[in-house]
PDB file of C-alpha atoms in Angstrom:
ATOM      1  CA  UNK L1478      43.394  11.820   0.571  1.00 48.00           C
ATOM      2  CA  UNK L1479      40.485  12.043   3.009  1.00 47.00           C
ATOM      3  CA  UNK L1480      38.733  14.496   0.688  1.00 47.00           C
ATOM      4  CA  UNK L1481      39.065  12.061  -2.229  1.00 40.00           C
ATOM      5  CA  UNK L1482      37.653   9.207  -0.138  1.00 46.00           C
ATOM      6  CA  UNK L1483      34.717  11.341   0.953  1.00 47.00           C
ATOM      7  CA  UNK L1484      34.085  12.312  -2.662  1.00 43.00           C
ATOM      8  CA  UNK L1485      33.919   8.690  -3.823  1.00 41.00           C
ATOM      9  CA  UNK L1486      31.749   7.791  -0.836  1.00 43.00           C
ATOM     10  CA  UNK L1487      29.316  10.562  -1.773  1.00 38.00           C
ATOM     11  CA  UNK L1488      29.231   9.390  -5.397  1.00 36.00           C
ATOM     12  CA  UNK L1489      28.511   5.826  -4.259  1.00 41.00           C
ATOM     13  CA  UNK L1490      25.671   6.950  -1.983  1.00 37.00           C
ATOM     14  CA  UNK L1491      24.114   9.080  -4.720  1.00 36.00           C
ATOM     15  CA  UNK L1492      24.368   6.183  -7.165  1.00 37.00           C
ATOM     16  CA  UNK L1493      22.664   3.842  -4.681  1.00 38.00           C
ATOM     17  CA  UNK L1494      19.864   6.341  -4.034  1.00 36.00           C
ATOM     18  CA  UNK L1495      19.421   6.873  -7.766  1.00 36.00           C
ATOM     19  CA  UNK L1496      19.115   3.135  -8.403  1.00 35.00           C
ATOM     20  CA  UNK L1497      16.589   2.707  -5.607  1.00 41.00           C
ATOM     21  CA  UNK L1498      14.532   5.672  -6.754  1.00 38.00           C
ATOM     22  CA  UNK L1499      14.469   4.234 -10.249  1.00 33.00           C
ATOM     23  CA  UNK L1500      13.359   0.842  -8.926  1.00 38.00           C
ATOM     24  CA  UNK L1501      10.659   2.480  -6.814  1.00 44.00           C
ATOM     25  CA  UNK L1502       9.435   4.766  -9.596  1.00 48.00           C
ATOM     26  CA  UNK L1503       5.659   4.570  -9.882  1.00 59.00           C
ATOM     27  CA  UNK L1504       5.278   2.572  -6.658  1.00 75.00           C
ATOM     28  CA  UNK L1505       3.586   4.378  -3.792  1.00 85.00           C
ATOM     29  CA  UNK L1506       4.092   3.908  -0.055  1.00 91.00           C
ATOM     30  CA  UNK L1507       1.200   2.415   1.949  1.00 97.00           C
ATOM     31  CA  UNK L1508       1.334   2.396   5.776  1.00 98.00           C
ATOM     32  CA  UNK L1509       0.675  -0.768   7.778  1.00 98.00           C
ATOM     33  CA  UNK L1510      -1.929  -1.261  10.495  1.00 99.00           C
ATOM     34  CA  UNK L1511      -1.049  -3.475  13.464  1.00 98.00           C
ATOM     35  CA  UNK L1512      -3.868  -5.966  14.014  1.00 99.00           C
ATOM     36  CA  UNK L1513      -4.903  -7.302  17.414  1.00 98.00           C
ATOM     37  CA  UNK L1514      -3.196 -10.650  16.725  1.00 98.00           C
ATOM     38  CA  UNK L1515       0.136  -9.030  15.882  1.00 98.00           C
ATOM     39  CA  UNK L1516      -0.106  -9.200  12.091  1.00 99.00           C
ATOM     40  CA  UNK L1517       0.395  -6.085   9.982  1.00 99.00           C
ATOM     41  CA  UNK L1518      -2.032  -5.200   7.195  1.00 99.00           C
ATOM     42  CA  UNK L1519      -1.623  -2.516   4.516  1.00 99.00           C
ATOM     43  CA  UNK L1520      -4.081   0.219   5.411  1.00 99.00           C
ATOM     44  CA  UNK L1521      -5.166   0.678   1.801  1.00 99.00           C
ATOM     45  CA  UNK L1522      -6.271  -2.136  -0.478  1.00 99.00           C
ATOM     46  CA  UNK L1523      -8.035  -2.619  -3.784  1.00 99.00           C
ATOM     47  CA  UNK L1524     -11.573  -3.981  -3.826  1.00 98.00           C
ATOM     48  CA  UNK L1525     -12.857  -6.488  -6.393  1.00 98.00           C
ATOM     49  CA  UNK L1526     -16.625  -6.254  -5.889  1.00 97.00           C
ATOM     50  CA  UNK L1527     -18.955  -6.115  -8.925  1.00 96.00           C
ATOM     51  CA  UNK L1528     -16.337  -6.479 -11.663  1.00 98.00           C
ATOM     52  CA  UNK L1529     -15.707  -9.253 -14.162  1.00 98.00           C
ATOM     53  CA  UNK L1530     -13.052 -11.943 -13.864  1.00 99.00           C
ATOM     54  CA  UNK L1531     -10.883 -10.322 -16.523  1.00 98.00           C
ATOM     55  CA  UNK L1532     -11.371  -6.838 -15.062  1.00 99.00           C
ATOM     56  CA  UNK L1533     -10.313  -8.133 -11.645  1.00 99.00           C
ATOM     57  CA  UNK L1534      -7.137  -9.653 -13.043  1.00 99.00           C
ATOM     58  CA  UNK L1535      -6.174  -6.549 -15.007  1.00 99.00           C
ATOM     59  CA  UNK L1536      -7.046  -4.222 -12.122  1.00 99.00           C
ATOM     60  CA  UNK L1537      -4.909  -6.259  -9.713  1.00 99.00           C
ATOM     61  CA  UNK L1538      -1.943  -6.341 -12.090  1.00 99.00           C
ATOM     62  CA  UNK L1539      -2.187  -2.574 -12.513  1.00 99.00           C
ATOM     63  CA  UNK L1540      -2.612  -2.048  -8.777  1.00 99.00           C
ATOM     64  CA  UNK L1541       0.381  -4.244  -7.957  1.00 98.00           C
ATOM     65  CA  UNK L1542       2.545  -2.203 -10.326  1.00 98.00           C
ATOM     66  CA  UNK L1543       1.578   0.956  -8.431  1.00 98.00           C
ATOM     67  CA  UNK L1544       2.299  -0.433  -4.964  1.00 98.00           C
ATOM     68  CA  UNK L1545      -0.939  -2.061  -3.822  1.00 98.00           C
ATOM     69  CA  UNK L1546      -0.376  -5.319  -1.945  1.00 99.00           C
ATOM     70  CA  UNK L1547      -3.689  -5.673  -0.109  1.00 99.00           C
ATOM     71  CA  UNK L1548      -6.558  -7.176  -2.129  1.00 99.00           C
ATOM     72  CA  UNK L1549     -10.101  -7.611  -0.835  1.00 99.00           C
ATOM     73  CA  UNK L1550     -12.046 -10.471  -2.350  1.00 98.00           C
ATOM     74  CA  UNK L1551     -14.944 -12.841  -1.601  1.00 98.00           C
ATOM     75  CA  UNK L1552     -16.198 -16.179  -2.814  1.00 98.00           C
ATOM     76  CA  UNK L1553     -19.432 -14.438  -3.835  1.00 97.00           C
ATOM     77  CA  UNK L1554     -17.501 -12.086  -6.152  1.00 98.00           C
ATOM     78  CA  UNK L1555     -16.332 -15.069  -8.267  1.00 98.00           C
ATOM     79  CA  UNK L1556     -12.925 -13.510  -8.969  1.00 99.00           C
ATOM     80  CA  UNK L1557     -10.618 -15.263  -6.492  1.00 99.00           C
ATOM     81  CA  UNK L1558      -9.010 -17.125  -9.392  1.00 99.00           C
ATOM     82  CA  UNK L1559      -8.345 -13.850 -11.197  1.00 99.00           C
ATOM     83  CA  UNK L1560      -6.585 -12.452  -8.138  1.00 99.00           C
ATOM     84  CA  UNK L1561      -4.499 -15.614  -7.883  1.00 99.00           C
ATOM     85  CA  UNK L1562      -3.488 -15.384 -11.544  1.00 99.00           C
ATOM     86  CA  UNK L1563      -2.521 -11.732 -11.127  1.00 99.00           C
ATOM     87  CA  UNK L1564      -0.422 -12.515  -8.063  1.00 99.00           C
ATOM     88  CA  UNK L1565       1.412 -15.257  -9.922  1.00 98.00           C
ATOM     89  CA  UNK L1566       1.981 -13.207 -13.083  1.00 98.00           C
ATOM     90  CA  UNK L1567       3.188 -10.173 -11.119  1.00 98.00           C
ATOM     91  CA  UNK L1568       6.338 -11.983 -10.003  1.00 98.00           C
ATOM     92  CA  UNK L1569       5.975 -10.383  -6.576  1.00 98.00           C
ATOM     93  CA  UNK L1570       6.788 -12.733  -3.661  1.00 98.00           C
ATOM     94  CA  UNK L1571       3.697 -14.126  -1.923  1.00 98.00           C
ATOM     95  CA  UNK L1572       4.832 -12.807   1.454  1.00 98.00           C
ATOM     96  CA  UNK L1573       4.512  -9.218   0.211  1.00 98.00           C
ATOM     97  CA  UNK L1574       0.780  -9.626  -0.363  1.00 99.00           C
ATOM     98  CA  UNK L1575      -2.074  -9.346   2.104  1.00 99.00           C
ATOM     99  CA  UNK L1576      -4.938 -11.293   0.552  1.00 99.00           C
ATOM    100  CA  UNK L1577      -8.421 -11.452   2.036  1.00 99.00           C
ATOM    101  CA  UNK L1578     -11.575 -13.307   1.142  1.00 99.00           C
ATOM    102  CA  UNK L1579     -15.007 -13.964   2.619  1.00 98.00           C
ATOM    103  CA  UNK L1580     -16.997 -17.142   3.085  1.00 98.00           C
ATOM    104  CA  UNK L1581     -20.556 -17.024   1.783  1.00 96.00           C
ATOM    105  CA  UNK L1582     -23.435 -18.386   3.851  1.00 95.00           C
ATOM    106  CA  UNK L1583     -23.617 -21.587   1.795  1.00 93.00           C
ATOM    107  CA  UNK L1584     -20.152 -22.406   3.180  1.00 94.00           C
ATOM    108  CA  UNK L1585     -21.182 -22.099   6.837  1.00 94.00           C
ATOM    109  CA  UNK L1586     -22.788 -25.521   7.231  1.00 88.00           C
ATOM    110  CA  UNK L1587     -20.972 -28.222   9.147  1.00 82.00           C
ATOM    111  CA  UNK L1588     -18.558 -30.063   6.896  1.00 86.00           C
ATOM    112  CA  UNK L1589     -18.505 -27.373   4.209  1.00 96.00           C
ATOM    113  CA  UNK L1590     -16.397 -24.616   5.714  1.00 98.00           C
ATOM    114  CA  UNK L1591     -12.979 -26.276   5.666  1.00 98.00           C
ATOM    115  CA  UNK L1592     -13.581 -27.696   2.181  1.00 97.00           C
ATOM    116  CA  UNK L1593     -14.533 -24.215   0.969  1.00 98.00           C
ATOM    117  CA  UNK L1594     -11.340 -22.775   2.445  1.00 98.00           C
ATOM    118  CA  UNK L1595      -9.310 -25.370   0.536  1.00 98.00           C
ATOM    119  CA  UNK L1596     -11.121 -24.344  -2.654  1.00 98.00           C
ATOM    120  CA  UNK L1597     -10.312 -20.680  -2.016  1.00 99.00           C
ATOM    121  CA  UNK L1598      -6.637 -21.558  -1.544  1.00 99.00           C
ATOM    122  CA  UNK L1599      -6.602 -23.358  -4.890  1.00 99.00           C
ATOM    123  CA  UNK L1600      -8.172 -20.373  -6.624  1.00 99.00           C
ATOM    124  CA  UNK L1601      -5.637 -17.992  -5.112  1.00 99.00           C
ATOM    125  CA  UNK L1602      -2.825 -20.457  -5.918  1.00 98.00           C
ATOM    126  CA  UNK L1603      -1.485 -20.079  -2.403  1.00 99.00           C
ATOM    127  CA  UNK L1604      -1.204 -22.149   0.744  1.00 98.00           C
ATOM    128  CA  UNK L1605      -2.570 -19.519   3.128  1.00 99.00           C
ATOM    129  CA  UNK L1606      -5.078 -16.673   3.281  1.00 99.00           C
ATOM    130  CA  UNK L1607      -3.998 -13.609   5.237  1.00 99.00           C
ATOM    131  CA  UNK L1608      -7.471 -12.667   6.448  1.00 99.00           C
ATOM    132  CA  UNK L1609     -10.716 -14.617   6.066  1.00 99.00           C
ATOM    133  CA  UNK L1610     -14.078 -13.024   6.832  1.00 99.00           C
ATOM    134  CA  UNK L1611     -17.549 -14.319   7.505  1.00 98.00           C
ATOM    135  CA  UNK L1612     -19.373 -12.391   4.780  1.00 97.00           C
ATOM    136  CA  UNK L1613     -22.784 -12.026   6.461  1.00 96.00           C
ATOM    137  CA  UNK L1614     -24.058 -12.540  10.041  1.00 97.00           C
ATOM    138  CA  UNK L1615     -26.679 -15.077   8.955  1.00 96.00           C
ATOM    139  CA  UNK L1616     -27.132 -18.835   8.863  1.00 95.00           C
ATOM    140  CA  UNK L1617     -24.861 -20.945  11.045  1.00 95.00           C
ATOM    141  CA  UNK L1618     -22.181 -18.277  11.328  1.00 97.00           C
ATOM    142  CA  UNK L1619     -21.076 -19.505  14.767  1.00 97.00           C
ATOM    143  CA  UNK L1620     -20.298 -22.960  13.387  1.00 96.00           C
ATOM    144  CA  UNK L1621     -18.473 -21.368  10.468  1.00 97.00           C
ATOM    145  CA  UNK L1622     -16.324 -19.343  12.865  1.00 98.00           C
ATOM    146  CA  UNK L1623     -15.376 -22.433  14.860  1.00 98.00           C
ATOM    147  CA  UNK L1624     -14.349 -24.179  11.640  1.00 98.00           C
ATOM    148  CA  UNK L1625     -12.384 -21.103  10.562  1.00 98.00           C
ATOM    149  CA  UNK L1626     -10.524 -21.268  13.876  1.00 98.00           C
ATOM    150  CA  UNK L1627      -9.391 -24.765  12.862  1.00 98.00           C
ATOM    151  CA  UNK L1628      -8.049 -23.305   9.613  1.00 98.00           C
ATOM    152  CA  UNK L1629      -6.022 -20.807  11.644  1.00 99.00           C
ATOM    153  CA  UNK L1630      -4.636 -23.627  13.785  1.00 99.00           C
ATOM    154  CA  UNK L1631      -3.565 -25.539  10.658  1.00 99.00           C
ATOM    155  CA  UNK L1632      -1.858 -22.480   9.134  1.00 99.00           C
ATOM    156  CA  UNK L1633      -4.239 -22.117   6.199  1.00 99.00           C
ATOM    157  CA  UNK L1634      -5.568 -18.781   7.509  1.00 99.00           C
ATOM    158  CA  UNK L1635      -3.612 -16.144   9.429  1.00 99.00           C
ATOM    159  CA  UNK L1636      -6.428 -13.951  10.778  1.00 99.00           C
ATOM    160  CA  UNK L1637     -10.222 -13.890  10.995  1.00 99.00           C
ATOM    161  CA  UNK L1638     -12.683 -11.072  10.451  1.00 99.00           C
ATOM    162  CA  UNK L1639     -16.397 -10.322  10.322  1.00 99.00           C
ATOM    163  CA  UNK L1640     -18.241  -8.476   7.581  1.00 98.00           C
ATOM    164  CA  UNK L1641     -21.575  -6.645   7.861  1.00 97.00           C
ATOM    165  CA  UNK L1642     -22.026  -7.578  11.517  1.00 97.00           C
ATOM    166  CA  UNK L1643     -23.131  -3.996  12.103  1.00 97.00           C
ATOM    167  CA  UNK L1644     -26.560  -5.426  11.218  1.00 95.00           C
ATOM    168  CA  UNK L1645     -26.838  -7.045  14.658  1.00 96.00           C
ATOM    169  CA  UNK L1646     -25.129  -6.060  17.886  1.00 97.00           C
ATOM    170  CA  UNK L1647     -26.196  -9.382  19.416  1.00 98.00           C
ATOM    171  CA  UNK L1648     -24.523 -11.366  16.622  1.00 98.00           C
ATOM    172  CA  UNK L1649     -21.455  -9.144  16.798  1.00 98.00           C
ATOM    173  CA  UNK L1650     -21.063 -10.012  20.482  1.00 98.00           C
ATOM    174  CA  UNK L1651     -21.747 -13.695  19.820  1.00 98.00           C
ATOM    175  CA  UNK L1652     -18.428 -13.731  17.983  1.00 99.00           C
ATOM    176  CA  UNK L1653     -16.271 -11.199  19.814  1.00 98.00           C
ATOM    177  CA  UNK L1654     -17.228 -12.329  23.327  1.00 98.00           C
ATOM    178  CA  UNK L1655     -17.589 -16.081  22.987  1.00 97.00           C
ATOM    179  CA  UNK L1656     -15.177 -17.408  20.356  1.00 98.00           C
ATOM    180  CA  UNK L1657     -11.583 -18.488  21.017  1.00 98.00           C
ATOM    181  CA  UNK L1658     -10.140 -16.279  18.277  1.00 99.00           C
ATOM    182  CA  UNK L1659     -11.220 -12.642  18.159  1.00 98.00           C
ATOM    183  CA  UNK L1660     -11.849 -10.840  14.864  1.00 99.00           C
ATOM    184  CA  UNK L1661      -9.050  -8.539  13.768  1.00 99.00           C
ATOM    185  CA  UNK L1662     -11.328  -6.512  11.497  1.00 99.00           C
ATOM    186  CA  UNK L1663     -14.943  -5.585  10.859  1.00 99.00           C
ATOM    187  CA  UNK L1664     -15.907  -4.706   7.295  1.00 99.00           C
ATOM    188  CA  UNK L1665     -18.788  -2.261   6.937  1.00 98.00           C
ATOM    189  CA  UNK L1666     -20.026   0.510   4.688  1.00 98.00           C
ATOM    190  CA  UNK L1667     -18.323   3.711   5.819  1.00 98.00           C
ATOM    191  CA  UNK L1668     -17.708   7.085   4.169  1.00 98.00           C
ATOM    192  CA  UNK L1669     -18.035  10.789   5.084  1.00 98.00           C
ATOM    193  CA  UNK L1670     -21.834  10.680   4.713  1.00 98.00           C
ATOM    194  CA  UNK L1671     -22.080   7.561   6.945  1.00 98.00           C
ATOM    195  CA  UNK L1672     -19.249   7.741   9.477  1.00 98.00           C
ATOM    196  CA  UNK L1673     -20.636   4.930  11.647  1.00 98.00           C
ATOM    197  CA  UNK L1674     -19.725   6.467  14.976  1.00 98.00           C
ATOM    198  CA  UNK L1675     -21.908   3.996  16.883  1.00 98.00           C
ATOM    199  CA  UNK L1676     -20.155   0.981  15.350  1.00 98.00           C
ATOM    200  CA  UNK L1677     -16.775   2.532  16.060  1.00 98.00           C
ATOM    201  CA  UNK L1678     -17.699   2.451  19.745  1.00 98.00           C
ATOM    202  CA  UNK L1679     -18.591  -1.247  19.457  1.00 98.00           C
ATOM    203  CA  UNK L1680     -15.120  -2.241  18.284  1.00 98.00           C
ATOM    204  CA  UNK L1681     -13.005  -0.036  20.557  1.00 98.00           C
ATOM    205  CA  UNK L1682     -12.779  -2.443  23.532  1.00 98.00           C
ATOM    206  CA  UNK L1683     -11.576  -5.230  21.234  1.00 98.00           C
ATOM    207  CA  UNK L1684      -8.988  -3.298  19.200  1.00 98.00           C
ATOM    208  CA  UNK L1685     -10.784  -4.340  16.008  1.00 99.00           C
ATOM    209  CA  UNK L1686      -9.941  -2.428  12.829  1.00 99.00           C
ATOM    210  CA  UNK L1687     -12.859  -1.101  10.816  1.00 99.00           C
ATOM    211  CA  UNK L1688     -12.356  -1.735   7.118  1.00 99.00           C
ATOM    212  CA  UNK L1689     -14.529   0.392   4.874  1.00 99.00           C
ATOM    213  CA  UNK L1690     -16.331  -0.675   1.745  1.00 97.00           C
ATOM    214  CA  UNK L1691     -18.224   1.852  -0.386  1.00 95.00           C
ATOM    215  CA  UNK L1692     -15.636   4.403   0.846  1.00 98.00           C
ATOM    216  CA  UNK L1693     -16.629   6.737  -1.993  1.00 97.00           C
ATOM    217  CA  UNK L1694     -20.330   6.348  -1.284  1.00 94.00           C
ATOM    218  CA  UNK L1695     -20.912   3.872  -4.104  1.00 89.00           C
ATOM    219  CA  UNK L1696     -20.063   6.667  -6.533  1.00 90.00           C
ATOM    220  CA  UNK L1697     -22.715   8.987  -5.104  1.00 93.00           C
ATOM    221  CA  UNK L1698     -22.740  12.187  -7.161  1.00 95.00           C
ATOM    222  CA  UNK L1699     -23.487  14.331  -4.127  1.00 96.00           C
ATOM    223  CA  UNK L1700     -20.540  13.034  -2.126  1.00 97.00           C
ATOM    224  CA  UNK L1701     -18.157  13.220  -5.074  1.00 97.00           C
ATOM    225  CA  UNK L1702     -19.075  16.854  -5.725  1.00 98.00           C
ATOM    226  CA  UNK L1703     -19.513  17.989  -2.132  1.00 98.00           C
ATOM    227  CA  UNK L1704     -18.439  21.670  -2.016  1.00 99.00           C
ATOM    228  CA  UNK L1705     -16.812  21.384   1.419  1.00 99.00           C
ATOM    229  CA  UNK L1706     -14.654  18.483   0.260  1.00 99.00           C
ATOM    230  CA  UNK L1707     -13.886  20.272  -3.006  1.00 99.00           C
ATOM    231  CA  UNK L1708     -12.528  23.255  -1.091  1.00 99.00           C
ATOM    232  CA  UNK L1709     -10.156  20.954   0.783  1.00 99.00           C
ATOM    233  CA  UNK L1710      -9.220  19.149  -2.432  1.00 99.00           C
ATOM    234  CA  UNK L1711      -8.382  22.415  -4.188  1.00 99.00           C
ATOM    235  CA  UNK L1712      -6.195  23.484  -1.266  1.00 99.00           C
ATOM    236  CA  UNK L1713      -4.098  20.320  -1.588  1.00 99.00           C
ATOM    237  CA  UNK L1714      -4.157  19.972  -5.365  1.00 99.00           C
ATOM    238  CA  UNK L1715      -5.943  16.635  -4.997  1.00 99.00           C
ATOM    239  CA  UNK L1716      -9.227  15.154  -6.184  1.00 98.00           C
ATOM    240  CA  UNK L1717     -12.324  14.862  -4.016  1.00 98.00           C
ATOM    241  CA  UNK L1718     -11.905  11.071  -4.037  1.00 98.00           C
ATOM    242  CA  UNK L1719      -8.349  11.415  -2.731  1.00 99.00           C
ATOM    243  CA  UNK L1720      -9.486  13.680   0.107  1.00 99.00           C
ATOM    244  CA  UNK L1721     -12.179  11.164   1.069  1.00 99.00           C
ATOM    245  CA  UNK L1722      -9.715   8.270   1.105  1.00 99.00           C
ATOM    246  CA  UNK L1723      -7.191  10.330   3.068  1.00 99.00           C
ATOM    247  CA  UNK L1724      -9.904  11.125   5.604  1.00 99.00           C
ATOM    248  CA  UNK L1725     -10.499   7.384   6.029  1.00 99.00           C
ATOM    249  CA  UNK L1726      -6.839   6.656   6.688  1.00 99.00           C
ATOM    250  CA  UNK L1727      -6.419   9.547   9.124  1.00 99.00           C
ATOM    251  CA  UNK L1728      -9.439   8.248  11.044  1.00 99.00           C
ATOM    252  CA  UNK L1729      -7.541   4.983  11.460  1.00 98.00           C
ATOM    253  CA  UNK L1730      -9.721   2.955   9.112  1.00 99.00           C
ATOM    254  CA  UNK L1731      -8.567   0.439   6.566  1.00 99.00           C
ATOM    255  CA  UNK L1732     -10.081   1.272   3.193  1.00 99.00           C
ATOM    256  CA  UNK L1733     -10.629  -0.825   0.050  1.00 98.00           C
ATOM    257  CA  UNK L1734     -11.801   1.287  -2.911  1.00 98.00           C
ATOM    258  CA  UNK L1735     -12.533  -0.639  -6.072  1.00 97.00           C
ATOM    259  CA  UNK L1736     -11.234   0.617  -9.419  1.00 98.00           C
ATOM    260  CA  UNK L1737     -10.533  -0.751 -12.885  1.00 98.00           C
ATOM    261  CA  UNK L1738      -9.383   2.478 -14.543  1.00 98.00           C
ATOM    262  CA  UNK L1739      -5.562   2.761 -14.294  1.00 98.00           C
ATOM    263  CA  UNK L1740      -5.878   6.508 -13.670  1.00 98.00           C
ATOM    264  CA  UNK L1741      -8.178   5.916 -10.701  1.00 98.00           C
ATOM    265  CA  UNK L1742      -5.995   3.100  -9.347  1.00 98.00           C
ATOM    266  CA  UNK L1743      -2.988   5.424  -9.352  1.00 98.00           C
ATOM    267  CA  UNK L1744      -5.040   8.248  -7.856  1.00 98.00           C
ATOM    268  CA  UNK L1745      -6.376   6.053  -5.051  1.00 98.00           C
ATOM    269  CA  UNK L1746      -2.927   5.079  -3.828  1.00 98.00           C
ATOM    270  CA  UNK L1747      -1.451   8.589  -4.152  1.00 98.00           C
ATOM    271  CA  UNK L1748      -2.875   9.819  -0.861  1.00 98.00           C
ATOM    272  CA  UNK L1749       0.030   9.523   1.543  1.00 98.00           C
ATOM    273  CA  UNK L1750       2.066  12.515   0.361  1.00 97.00           C
ATOM    274  CA  UNK L1751      -0.125  15.049   2.183  1.00 98.00           C
ATOM    275  CA  UNK L1752      -2.090  15.348   5.416  1.00 98.00           C
ATOM    276  CA  UNK L1753      -5.428  16.865   6.304  1.00 99.00           C
ATOM    277  CA  UNK L1754      -5.189  19.492   9.032  1.00 99.00           C
ATOM    278  CA  UNK L1755      -7.172  19.268  12.272  1.00 99.00           C
ATOM    279  CA  UNK L1756      -9.525  21.915  10.893  1.00 99.00           C
ATOM    280  CA  UNK L1757     -10.017  19.974   7.670  1.00 99.00           C
ATOM    281  CA  UNK L1758     -10.693  16.762   9.607  1.00 99.00           C
ATOM    282  CA  UNK L1759     -13.296  18.640  11.649  1.00 99.00           C
ATOM    283  CA  UNK L1760     -14.937  19.780   8.418  1.00 99.00           C
ATOM    284  CA  UNK L1761     -14.971  16.216   7.096  1.00 99.00           C
ATOM    285  CA  UNK L1762     -16.507  14.915  10.334  1.00 99.00           C
ATOM    286  CA  UNK L1763     -19.250  17.534  10.118  1.00 99.00           C
ATOM    287  CA  UNK L1764     -20.491  15.977   6.860  1.00 98.00           C
ATOM    288  CA  UNK L1765     -21.897  12.886   8.562  1.00 98.00           C
ATOM    289  CA  UNK L1766     -25.570  12.310   7.675  1.00 96.00           C
ATOM    290  CA  UNK L1767     -25.848   8.628   8.605  1.00 94.00           C
ATOM    291  CA  UNK L1768     -26.693   8.184   4.930  1.00 94.00           C
ATOM    292  CA  UNK L1769     -25.982   4.638   3.813  1.00 92.00           C
ATOM    293  CA  UNK L1770     -26.299   3.317   0.280  1.00 90.00           C
ATOM    294  CA  UNK L1771     -26.687  -0.368   1.182  1.00 87.00           C
ATOM    295  CA  UNK L1772     -29.848  -0.457   3.246  1.00 82.00           C
ATOM    296  CA  UNK L1773     -30.761  -4.049   4.027  1.00 81.00           C
ATOM    297  CA  UNK L1774     -32.450  -5.065   7.261  1.00 82.00           C
ATOM    298  CA  UNK L1775     -31.378  -8.022   9.372  1.00 83.00           C
ATOM    299  CA  UNK L1776     -34.627  -9.745   8.411  1.00 84.00           C
ATOM    300  CA  UNK L1777     -33.766  -9.319   4.737  1.00 85.00           C
ATOM    301  CA  UNK L1778     -30.269 -10.652   5.367  1.00 87.00           C
ATOM    302  CA  UNK L1779     -31.707 -13.672   7.153  1.00 87.00           C
ATOM    303  CA  UNK L1780     -33.802 -14.427   4.080  1.00 85.00           C
ATOM    304  CA  UNK L1781     -30.540 -14.940   2.165  1.00 84.00           C
ATOM    305  CA  UNK L1782     -29.539 -17.833   4.404  1.00 80.00           C
ATOM    306  CA  UNK L1783     -31.167 -20.399   2.122  1.00 70.00           C
ATOM    307  CA  UNK L1784     -29.586 -19.052  -1.057  1.00 65.00           C
TER     308      UNK L1784
END
């Protein structure tokens, strides 16, 4: 009798596993990063920079079907509405998503910041933003931060971050040392050819996550055909892009590659089924050239303040 019971128990377990595997088919696992305010953020997200409204919507829908839940956006990208439409059409509960956006400098002025946040919420068709960044360290960014803190207090924003503050150490410290709410993340250009070791030292005392844009070097042909990375890729049966993204995650970064091609979207999220060895990580670290692809001085950034 006991044998029969065990048999039926085994059948039930196998059936349950089968159903869950079927439901999870095509959806990849993405680890979570614990932020310094206690929130958890998916380590990998999809970026929406420099694509059309329709491309953003279709890319997000495709990404959601593959397991992405973290989307990086910005008011300046003009696709927040597309992301909101994709979220709604996906049928996925809002609480599963981690949605970020960035305020542009025109939203920093007194009286504009909170109104701009309300506009972003309407575009996303949601009542809160998971993470809101200051896009550039220019204009009245201190005032903007203080207004953003009010949005956190009212529940409209869950966490605050800074973007491109690597342009000025003084302005970085103006936020991290003097504001009530500390940034949970710093968005900067970062990839194997520009590993930003100096900026990584800046954020360490504050437990700030570095989130990397241009993680594939803005499509740089040299990086995407680098022979050292190709050797590692061949050893794992992965693409060079996958090795680069895996390097980012093993360094502890958050990473937000953009993609509109369904093949690339699937490839970008399929990076957690293998690990780079210590030797391979050493090889990747040796590729640093401090070679950035977005080279704008602080003076040039300041000139954008009136735009």
